[in-house]
Amino acid sequence: MSDAIKQQIKELLKERNAVLLAHNYMRDEVQEIADITGDSLALSIEASKTDADVIVFCGVHFMAESAAILSPGKKVLLPRLDAGCPMADMVTAEGLETLRAKHPGVPVVTYVNSTAEVKAHSDICCTSANAIKVVQSLRENEVIFVPDRNLGRWVAQFVPEKKFIFWEGFCPTHERMTAAAVLQKKADHPEALFICHPESAPEVSCLADHVCSTSGMYDYCRTSPATKFIVGTEAGILYKLRLDSPDKEFILASPALFCPNMKLTSLEDVLVSLQTMSPVISVPEDIRLKAKLALDRMLAIPRD
Ligand code: 13P
Ligand code: SF4
C-alpha cells in the first residue's frame, strides 16, 4: 500500500516539476521519499535556489512560509495546514513592536520559528545552525532576541560582549525533556555522549557534550569516534542518524521528545496535496518583501 503511494507521489512530483523538502523531524516514510531533507537553514537555502515550479514542504507552517517568502514565483504546498509551531505563535508583531519601542535602536534577531509578519518586523533572522554568527555579525552591542529564550540564552554564552533582551518563548517539545530524565539516561549509559538541540532548557543543555542544530547532529555523530549517543531533540532525528551511522547506537533522551505538529504529515497527505495542488501557502506582498530582507540578511552570512 505505502509502496503504491510512494510511486504515485514520485510520478506526480515529476509531472508537476515539484521538489519535496522534508524537515529532519518528519515521519520516517516522509523523509524516505523526500528529494531533500535538512534543518531549517538547509531547507531555506534549498527553497531559495530550487528551479522547480512547485515546492512541497513537509514541515510546519513557518517553514513553508519562509519558502513562499524566498521563492515568490513558485507554488508552495504545505500538505497539512494544521501543522503549526507553538513557539512561533508565542510572539506577535504588535508585541515585538512594543518591546522595540522600549529599546530604540536595538536590532531584532528573530529565530526562523516565527510568523512571516514577525519576520517582517525584524532586522535579521537566524536558525539554530547560524544564530551565533548572526549575532556576532551585528555592530550594535545590544540585541533583542525572539522568540526562543533557550536558544537566545545559549547563544549569549558565546557572545559575552553583547547585552541580550530575550523574549520568553520556548519549544514545548524540547522543554518537556527534563534534566532528571537526561541524568537518568547518562547513569544508564555512562559511556554515551549526550547531544542536544539549543531549544532545550539551560539546565539540560549544560549537561551536553555537544549542542547543535538537527543537521549538526548528523555531522557530529558521523565524525565522532564515539559509538553511543543520548539524543536530546525530536524523535524524527533518529531515522537519519541510524541510516548514516548503522554501527552506532542512538538513545532518545526522553520519550517526551515528540512534536505532534511535526508528526502530522503522512504519505497520504503528501499525495492528496500533489493531486489537488493545495493547500497553497502565500504571504501578502508587503509582508513578504520586508520578511525577505530579514531572511536575505541571514542567508548572506557565510556558512562554515
Ligand atoms: P533545526 O532543524 O533548525 O535545528 O530546528 C529545529 C526545530 O525545532 C524546527 O522546528
Ligand atoms: Fe515548534 Fe518545537 Fe515542534 Fe520545532 S519541535 S515545530 S520548535 S514545537
mmCIF file of C-alpha atoms and ligand atoms in Angstrom:
data_model
loop_
_atom_site.group_PDB
_atom_site.id
_atom_site.type_symbol
_atom_site.label_atom_id
_atom_site.label_comp_id
_atom_site.label_asym_id
_atom_site.label_seq_id
_atom_site.Cartn_x
_atom_site.Cartn_y
_atom_site.Cartn_z
ATOM 1 C CA MET A 1 0.000 0.000 0.000
ATOM 2 C CA SER A 2 2.599 2.548 1.062
ATOM 3 C CA ASP A 3 4.831 1.481 -1.891
ATOM 4 C CA ALA A 4 1.966 2.310 -4.260
ATOM 5 C CA ILE A 5 1.508 5.718 -2.613
ATOM 6 C CA LYS A 6 5.235 6.416 -2.815
ATOM 7 C CA GLN A 7 5.192 5.557 -6.520
ATOM 8 C CA GLN A 8 2.207 7.853 -7.148
ATOM 9 C CA ILE A 9 3.958 10.670 -5.256
ATOM 10 C CA LYS A 10 7.133 10.231 -7.314
ATOM 11 C CA GLU A 11 5.167 10.337 -10.577
ATOM 12 C CA LEU A 12 3.223 13.430 -9.559
ATOM 13 C CA LEU A 13 6.376 15.211 -8.402
ATOM 14 C CA LYS A 14 7.828 14.677 -11.869
ATOM 15 C CA GLU A 15 4.627 15.644 -13.670
ATOM 16 C CA ARG A 16 4.272 18.887 -11.674
ATOM 17 C CA ASN A 17 8.020 19.713 -11.731
ATOM 18 C CA ALA A 18 7.845 19.731 -7.939
ATOM 19 C CA VAL A 19 10.511 19.273 -5.291
ATOM 20 C CA LEU A 20 9.730 17.594 -1.965
ATOM 21 C CA LEU A 21 11.528 19.168 1.011
ATOM 22 C CA ALA A 22 11.268 17.488 4.406
ATOM 23 C CA HIS A 23 12.483 18.605 7.815
ATOM 24 C CA ASN A 24 14.626 16.226 9.862
ATOM 25 C CA TYR A 25 11.718 15.697 12.304
ATOM 26 C CA MET A 26 9.266 14.336 9.737
ATOM 27 C CA ARG A 27 7.936 10.785 9.882
ATOM 28 C CA ASP A 28 10.484 8.213 8.590
ATOM 29 C CA GLU A 29 8.479 7.359 5.467
ATOM 30 C CA VAL A 30 8.154 11.043 4.515
ATOM 31 C CA GLN A 31 11.911 11.606 4.933
ATOM 32 C CA GLU A 32 12.473 8.490 2.818
ATOM 33 C CA ILE A 33 10.697 9.876 -0.252
ATOM 34 C CA ALA A 34 11.926 13.481 0.102
ATOM 35 C CA ASP A 35 14.226 14.959 -2.548
ATOM 36 C CA ILE A 36 15.984 16.910 0.194
ATOM 37 C CA THR A 37 15.926 16.575 3.970
ATOM 38 C CA GLY A 38 17.573 19.046 6.279
ATOM 39 C CA ASP A 39 17.481 21.517 9.125
ATOM 40 C CA SER A 40 15.703 24.865 8.900
ATOM 41 C CA LEU A 41 18.774 26.579 7.417
ATOM 42 C CA ALA A 42 19.449 23.969 4.729
ATOM 43 C CA LEU A 43 15.782 23.895 3.716
ATOM 44 C CA SER A 44 15.630 27.723 3.493
ATOM 45 C CA ILE A 45 18.686 27.681 1.229
ATOM 46 C CA GLU A 46 17.152 24.950 -0.945
ATOM 47 C CA ALA A 47 13.867 26.828 -1.170
ATOM 48 C CA SER A 48 15.699 29.980 -2.277
ATOM 49 C CA LYS A 49 17.621 28.316 -5.092
ATOM 50 C CA THR A 50 15.454 25.499 -6.476
ATOM 51 C CA ASP A 51 14.327 25.757 -10.105
ATOM 52 C CA ALA A 52 11.268 23.552 -9.553
ATOM 53 C CA ASP A 53 7.833 25.128 -10.194
ATOM 54 C CA VAL A 54 6.347 23.707 -7.007
ATOM 55 C CA ILE A 55 7.770 23.209 -3.510
ATOM 56 C CA VAL A 56 6.003 20.588 -1.395
ATOM 57 C CA PHE A 57 7.069 21.468 2.133
ATOM 58 C CA CYS A 58 6.852 18.655 4.654
ATOM 59 C CA GLY A 59 7.409 20.544 7.855
ATOM 60 C CA VAL A 60 5.447 23.125 9.797
ATOM 61 C CA HIS A 61 3.725 26.330 8.701
ATOM 62 C CA PHE A 62 6.574 28.818 9.295
ATOM 63 C CA MET A 63 8.916 26.722 7.132
ATOM 64 C CA ALA A 64 6.515 26.764 4.172
ATOM 65 C CA GLU A 65 6.035 30.497 4.715
ATOM 66 C CA SER A 66 9.810 31.014 4.521
ATOM 67 C CA ALA A 67 9.830 29.102 1.220
ATOM 68 C CA ALA A 68 6.998 31.319 -0.079
ATOM 69 C CA ILE A 69 8.907 34.434 1.027
ATOM 70 C CA LEU A 70 12.136 33.325 -0.656
ATOM 71 C CA SER A 71 10.601 31.887 -3.846
ATOM 72 C CA PRO A 72 7.696 34.143 -4.865
ATOM 73 C CA GLY A 73 7.417 32.690 -8.388
ATOM 74 C CA LYS A 74 6.777 29.192 -7.074
ATOM 75 C CA LYS A 75 3.744 27.446 -5.689
ATOM 76 C CA VAL A 76 4.432 26.327 -2.100
ATOM 77 C CA LEU A 77 2.303 23.479 -0.757
ATOM 78 C CA LEU A 78 2.043 22.524 2.920
ATOM 79 C CA PRO A 79 0.261 19.149 2.928
ATOM 80 C CA ARG A 80 -1.122 19.741 6.453
ATOM 81 C CA LEU A 81 -2.320 23.281 7.016
ATOM 82 C CA ASP A 82 -2.803 22.486 10.707
ATOM 83 C CA ALA A 83 0.923 21.724 11.188
ATOM 84 C CA GLY A 84 1.909 24.800 13.181
ATOM 85 C CA CYS A 85 4.639 25.618 15.685
ATOM 86 C CA PRO A 86 3.519 26.682 19.176
ATOM 87 C CA MET A 87 6.763 28.598 19.703
ATOM 88 C CA ALA A 88 6.187 30.649 16.528
ATOM 89 C CA ASP A 89 2.789 31.658 17.912
ATOM 90 C CA MET A 90 4.315 32.932 21.176
ATOM 91 C CA VAL A 91 5.326 36.278 19.634
ATOM 92 C CA THR A 92 3.212 38.699 17.614
ATOM 93 C CA ALA A 93 4.261 41.684 15.510
ATOM 94 C CA GLU A 94 2.434 44.015 17.942
ATOM 95 C CA GLY A 95 4.178 42.506 20.956
ATOM 96 C CA LEU A 96 7.527 42.790 19.220
ATOM 97 C CA GLU A 97 6.918 46.450 18.290
ATOM 98 C CA THR A 98 6.023 47.219 21.932
ATOM 99 C CA LEU A 99 9.331 45.700 23.041
ATOM 100 C CA ARG A 100 11.250 47.507 20.288
ATOM 101 C CA ALA A 101 9.748 50.837 21.389
ATOM 102 C CA LYS A 102 11.270 50.295 24.838
ATOM 103 C CA HIS A 103 14.729 49.738 23.299
ATOM 104 C CA PRO A 104 15.128 52.206 20.435
ATOM 105 C CA GLY A 105 17.942 51.406 18.012
ATOM 106 C CA VAL A 106 18.445 47.852 19.299
ATOM 107 C CA PRO A 107 18.371 45.328 16.406
ATOM 108 C CA VAL A 108 15.888 42.449 16.481
ATOM 109 C CA VAL A 109 17.237 38.953 15.763
ATOM 110 C CA THR A 110 14.370 36.591 15.032
ATOM 111 C CA TYR A 111 14.609 32.811 15.050
ATOM 112 C CA VAL A 112 13.042 31.434 11.854
ATOM 113 C CA ASN A 113 10.498 29.621 14.051
ATOM 114 C CA SER A 114 8.265 32.696 13.762
ATOM 115 C CA THR A 115 5.484 34.005 11.527
ATOM 116 C CA ALA A 116 6.147 35.951 8.313
ATOM 117 C CA GLU A 117 4.664 39.020 9.978
ATOM 118 C CA VAL A 118 7.105 38.829 12.895
ATOM 119 C CA LYS A 119 9.996 38.343 10.439
ATOM 120 C CA ALA A 120 8.780 41.461 8.615
ATOM 121 C CA HIS A 121 9.242 43.416 11.861
ATOM 122 C CA SER A 122 12.779 42.055 12.398
ATOM 123 C CA ASP A 123 16.244 43.163 11.330
ATOM 124 C CA ILE A 124 17.711 39.733 10.682
ATOM 125 C CA CYS A 125 16.652 36.103 11.043
ATOM 126 C CA CYS A 126 18.661 33.183 12.369
ATOM 127 C CA THR A 127 18.360 29.420 12.662
ATOM 128 C CA SER A 128 19.852 27.208 15.337
ATOM 129 C CA ALA A 129 22.718 26.463 12.914
ATOM 130 C CA ASN A 130 23.852 30.069 12.436
ATOM 131 C CA ALA A 131 22.484 32.027 15.433
ATOM 132 C CA ILE A 132 25.905 32.714 16.990
ATOM 133 C CA LYS A 133 27.323 34.018 13.703
ATOM 134 C CA VAL A 134 24.232 36.133 13.078
ATOM 135 C CA VAL A 135 24.506 37.848 16.469
ATOM 136 C CA GLN A 136 28.274 38.280 16.033
ATOM 137 C CA SER A 137 27.680 39.934 12.647
ATOM 138 C CA LEU A 138 25.815 42.864 14.242
ATOM 139 C CA ARG A 139 27.673 46.103 15.025
ATOM 140 C CA GLU A 140 25.442 47.070 17.958
ATOM 141 C CA ASN A 141 26.376 45.880 21.444
ATOM 142 C CA GLU A 142 22.770 45.053 22.386
ATOM 143 C CA VAL A 143 20.267 42.688 20.694
ATOM 144 C CA ILE A 144 16.605 41.790 21.091
ATOM 145 C CA PHE A 145 16.321 38.022 20.563
ATOM 146 C CA VAL A 146 12.907 36.465 19.758
ATOM 147 C CA PRO A 147 11.073 34.186 20.317
ATOM 148 C CA ASP A 148 13.160 31.336 21.813
ATOM 149 C CA ARG A 149 14.556 32.163 25.258
ATOM 150 C CA ASN A 150 16.553 28.921 25.348
ATOM 151 C CA LEU A 151 18.278 29.404 22.003
ATOM 152 C CA GLY A 152 18.855 33.055 22.943
ATOM 153 C CA ARG A 153 20.463 32.238 26.294
ATOM 154 C CA TRP A 154 22.590 29.518 24.703
ATOM 155 C CA VAL A 155 23.839 31.973 22.032
ATOM 156 C CA ALA A 156 24.513 34.666 24.663
ATOM 157 C CA GLN A 157 27.198 32.496 26.282
ATOM 158 C CA PHE A 158 29.264 32.704 23.076
ATOM 159 C CA VAL A 159 28.839 36.463 22.643
ATOM 160 C CA PRO A 160 29.536 37.769 26.168
ATOM 161 C CA GLU A 161 30.367 41.259 24.864
ATOM 162 C CA LYS A 162 26.714 41.848 23.883
ATOM 163 C CA LYS A 163 23.706 42.524 26.087
ATOM 164 C CA PHE A 164 20.623 40.419 25.259
ATOM 165 C CA ILE A 165 16.949 41.241 25.684
ATOM 166 C CA PHE A 166 15.059 37.941 25.497
ATOM 167 C CA TRP A 167 11.508 37.121 24.508
ATOM 168 C CA GLU A 168 10.236 34.387 26.842
ATOM 169 C CA GLY A 169 9.085 31.952 24.125
ATOM 170 C CA PHE A 170 10.053 28.285 24.054
ATOM 171 C CA CYS A 171 9.551 24.975 22.270
ATOM 172 C CA PRO A 172 7.151 22.854 24.336
ATOM 173 C CA THR A 173 8.635 19.648 22.896
ATOM 174 C CA HIS A 174 12.214 20.418 23.941
ATOM 175 C CA GLU A 175 11.153 21.860 27.294
ATOM 176 C CA ARG A 176 9.462 18.544 28.141
ATOM 177 C CA MET A 177 12.944 16.963 28.246
ATOM 178 C CA THR A 178 13.934 17.344 31.896
ATOM 179 C CA ALA A 179 17.434 17.368 33.389
ATOM 180 C CA ALA A 180 16.332 14.446 35.608
ATOM 181 C CA ALA A 181 15.452 12.336 32.536
ATOM 182 C CA VAL A 182 18.805 13.132 30.930
ATOM 183 C CA LEU A 183 20.759 12.364 34.113
ATOM 184 C CA GLN A 184 18.973 9.020 34.367
ATOM 185 C CA LYS A 185 19.908 8.146 30.758
ATOM 186 C CA LYS A 186 23.505 9.204 31.443
ATOM 187 C CA ALA A 187 23.571 6.938 34.506
ATOM 188 C CA ASP A 188 22.125 4.050 32.457
ATOM 189 C CA HIS A 189 24.630 4.594 29.608
ATOM 190 C CA PRO A 190 27.790 6.119 31.173
ATOM 191 C CA GLU A 191 29.857 5.571 28.013
ATOM 192 C CA ALA A 192 27.431 7.531 25.778
ATOM 193 C CA LEU A 193 27.858 11.163 24.702
ATOM 194 C CA PHE A 194 24.868 13.451 25.214
ATOM 195 C CA ILE A 195 23.972 15.767 22.328
ATOM 196 C CA CYS A 196 21.074 18.202 22.382
ATOM 197 C CA HIS A 197 19.367 20.994 20.456
ATOM 198 C CA PRO A 198 19.758 24.597 21.693
ATOM 199 C CA GLU A 199 15.958 24.806 22.080
ATOM 200 C CA SER A 200 16.498 22.686 25.220
ATOM 201 C CA ALA A 201 16.230 24.318 28.652
ATOM 202 C CA PRO A 202 19.574 25.673 30.024
ATOM 203 C CA GLU A 203 19.674 23.067 32.824
ATOM 204 C CA VAL A 204 19.610 20.400 30.078
ATOM 205 C CA SER A 205 21.970 21.953 27.511
ATOM 206 C CA CYS A 206 24.607 22.472 30.224
ATOM 207 C CA LEU A 207 24.702 18.657 30.594
ATOM 208 C CA ALA A 208 25.520 18.153 26.891
ATOM 209 C CA ASP A 209 28.808 17.143 25.284
ATOM 210 C CA HIS A 210 27.654 18.964 22.146
ATOM 211 C CA VAL A 211 24.788 21.386 21.406
ATOM 212 C CA CYS A 212 23.813 21.969 17.759
ATOM 213 C CA SER A 213 21.090 22.099 15.092
ATOM 214 C CA THR A 214 19.493 18.917 13.805
ATOM 215 C CA SER A 215 21.803 18.659 10.764
ATOM 216 C CA GLY A 216 24.755 19.499 13.013
ATOM 217 C CA MET A 217 23.906 16.329 14.927
ATOM 218 C CA TYR A 218 24.342 14.180 11.799
ATOM 219 C CA ASP A 219 27.780 15.644 11.149
ATOM 220 C CA TYR A 220 28.828 15.341 14.788
ATOM 221 C CA CYS A 221 27.714 11.710 15.210
ATOM 222 C CA ARG A 222 29.124 10.610 11.843
ATOM 223 C CA THR A 223 32.577 12.038 12.559
ATOM 224 C CA SER A 224 32.794 11.377 16.306
ATOM 225 C CA PRO A 225 34.864 8.362 17.404
ATOM 226 C CA ALA A 226 32.132 7.646 19.994
ATOM 227 C CA THR A 227 29.714 4.826 19.205
ATOM 228 C CA LYS A 228 26.830 5.576 21.570
ATOM 229 C CA PHE A 229 24.803 8.794 21.847
ATOM 230 C CA ILE A 230 21.951 10.034 24.010
ATOM 231 C CA VAL A 231 19.976 12.302 21.693
ATOM 232 C CA GLY A 232 18.164 15.372 23.038
ATOM 233 C CA THR A 233 15.906 16.501 20.237
ATOM 234 C CA GLU A 234 12.688 15.481 18.481
ATOM 235 C CA ALA A 235 12.432 11.726 17.790
ATOM 236 C CA GLY A 236 12.313 12.135 13.975
ATOM 237 C CA ILE A 237 16.074 12.798 14.001
ATOM 238 C CA LEU A 238 16.735 9.126 14.793
ATOM 239 C CA TYR A 239 15.749 7.968 11.283
ATOM 240 C CA LYS A 240 18.728 9.539 9.507
ATOM 241 C CA LEU A 241 21.142 9.241 12.428
ATOM 242 C CA ARG A 242 20.698 5.462 12.263
ATOM 243 C CA LEU A 243 20.820 5.447 8.451
ATOM 244 C CA ASP A 244 24.040 7.490 8.426
ATOM 245 C CA SER A 245 25.802 5.500 11.151
ATOM 246 C CA PRO A 246 24.296 1.993 11.243
ATOM 247 C CA ASP A 247 27.054 0.706 13.505
ATOM 248 C CA LYS A 248 26.398 3.330 16.208
ATOM 249 C CA GLU A 249 23.724 3.360 18.913
ATOM 250 C CA PHE A 250 21.290 6.248 19.415
ATOM 251 C CA ILE A 251 19.101 6.554 22.507
ATOM 252 C CA LEU A 252 16.370 9.184 22.770
ATOM 253 C CA ALA A 253 16.962 11.278 25.916
ATOM 254 C CA SER A 254 13.257 11.348 26.828
ATOM 255 C CA PRO A 255 10.064 9.774 25.487
ATOM 256 C CA ALA A 256 8.544 13.286 25.640
ATOM 257 C CA LEU A 257 10.627 14.364 22.619
ATOM 258 C CA PHE A 258 7.742 14.071 20.207
ATOM 259 C CA CYS A 259 6.412 17.144 18.364
ATOM 260 C CA PRO A 260 2.761 16.461 17.444
ATOM 261 C CA ASN A 261 2.871 19.077 14.675
ATOM 262 C CA MET A 262 5.933 17.578 13.018
ATOM 263 C CA LYS A 263 4.261 14.185 13.039
ATOM 264 C CA LEU A 264 1.009 15.244 11.326
ATOM 265 C CA THR A 265 2.093 14.862 7.696
ATOM 266 C CA SER A 266 1.511 11.380 6.287
ATOM 267 C CA LEU A 267 2.302 9.979 2.833
ATOM 268 C CA GLU A 268 -1.432 10.151 2.073
ATOM 269 C CA ASP A 269 -1.411 13.888 2.894
ATOM 270 C CA VAL A 270 1.518 14.430 0.525
ATOM 271 C CA LEU A 271 -0.272 12.541 -2.241
ATOM 272 C CA VAL A 272 -3.544 14.447 -1.806
ATOM 273 C CA SER A 273 -1.644 17.726 -1.720
ATOM 274 C CA LEU A 274 0.022 16.942 -5.056
ATOM 275 C CA GLN A 275 -3.249 15.745 -6.587
ATOM 276 C CA THR A 276 -5.217 18.830 -5.527
ATOM 277 C CA MET A 277 -2.255 21.266 -5.595
ATOM 278 C CA SER A 278 -3.319 22.553 -2.186
ATOM 279 C CA PRO A 279 -3.115 23.899 0.492
ATOM 280 C CA VAL A 280 -1.070 26.727 -1.028
ATOM 281 C CA ILE A 281 0.943 28.918 1.358
ATOM 282 C CA SER A 282 1.291 32.546 0.341
ATOM 283 C CA VAL A 283 2.353 35.718 2.103
ATOM 284 C CA PRO A 284 0.939 39.209 1.354
ATOM 285 C CA GLU A 285 3.459 41.079 -0.809
ATOM 286 C CA ASP A 286 4.124 43.960 1.619
ATOM 287 C CA ILE A 287 4.914 41.487 4.432
ATOM 288 C CA ARG A 288 6.839 39.185 2.106
ATOM 289 C CA LEU A 289 9.224 41.911 0.951
ATOM 290 C CA LYS A 290 10.057 43.024 4.497
ATOM 291 C CA ALA A 291 10.391 39.455 5.781
ATOM 292 C CA LYS A 292 12.612 38.592 2.809
ATOM 293 C CA LEU A 293 15.052 41.334 3.801
ATOM 294 C CA ALA A 294 15.493 39.716 7.229
ATOM 295 C CA LEU A 295 15.911 36.250 5.694
ATOM 296 C CA ASP A 296 18.267 37.512 2.955
ATOM 297 C CA ARG A 297 20.497 39.191 5.555
ATOM 298 C CA MET A 298 20.721 35.842 7.343
ATOM 299 C CA LEU A 299 21.433 33.913 4.129
ATOM 300 C CA ALA A 300 24.229 36.371 3.255
ATOM 301 C CA ILE A 301 26.189 35.213 6.323
ATOM 302 C CA PRO A 302 28.775 32.657 5.139
ATOM 303 C CA ARG A 303 28.286 29.087 6.348
ATOM 304 C CA ASP A 304 31.174 27.156 7.941
HETATM 305 P P1 13P B 1 16.603 22.958 13.172
HETATM 306 O O1 13P B 1 16.272 21.930 12.169
HETATM 307 O O2 13P B 1 16.929 24.234 12.502
HETATM 308 O O3 13P B 1 17.663 22.519 14.090
HETATM 309 O O4 13P B 1 15.274 23.309 14.001
HETATM 310 C C1 13P B 1 14.640 22.559 14.915
HETATM 311 C C2 13P B 1 13.187 22.852 15.042
HETATM 312 O O5 13P B 1 12.627 22.843 16.097
HETATM 313 C C3 13P B 1 12.410 23.121 13.881
HETATM 314 O O6 13P B 1 11.105 23.300 14.247
HETATM 315 FE FE1 SF4 B 2 7.934 24.135 17.038
HETATM 316 FE FE2 SF4 B 2 9.320 22.708 18.806
HETATM 317 FE FE3 SF4 B 2 7.767 21.451 17.098
HETATM 318 FE FE4 SF4 B 2 10.031 22.651 16.248
HETATM 319 S S1 SF4 B 2 9.877 20.903 17.627
HETATM 320 S S2 SF4 B 2 7.993 22.737 15.297
HETATM 321 S S3 SF4 B 2 10.063 24.423 17.623
HETATM 322 S S4 SF4 B 2 7.105 22.877 18.693
#
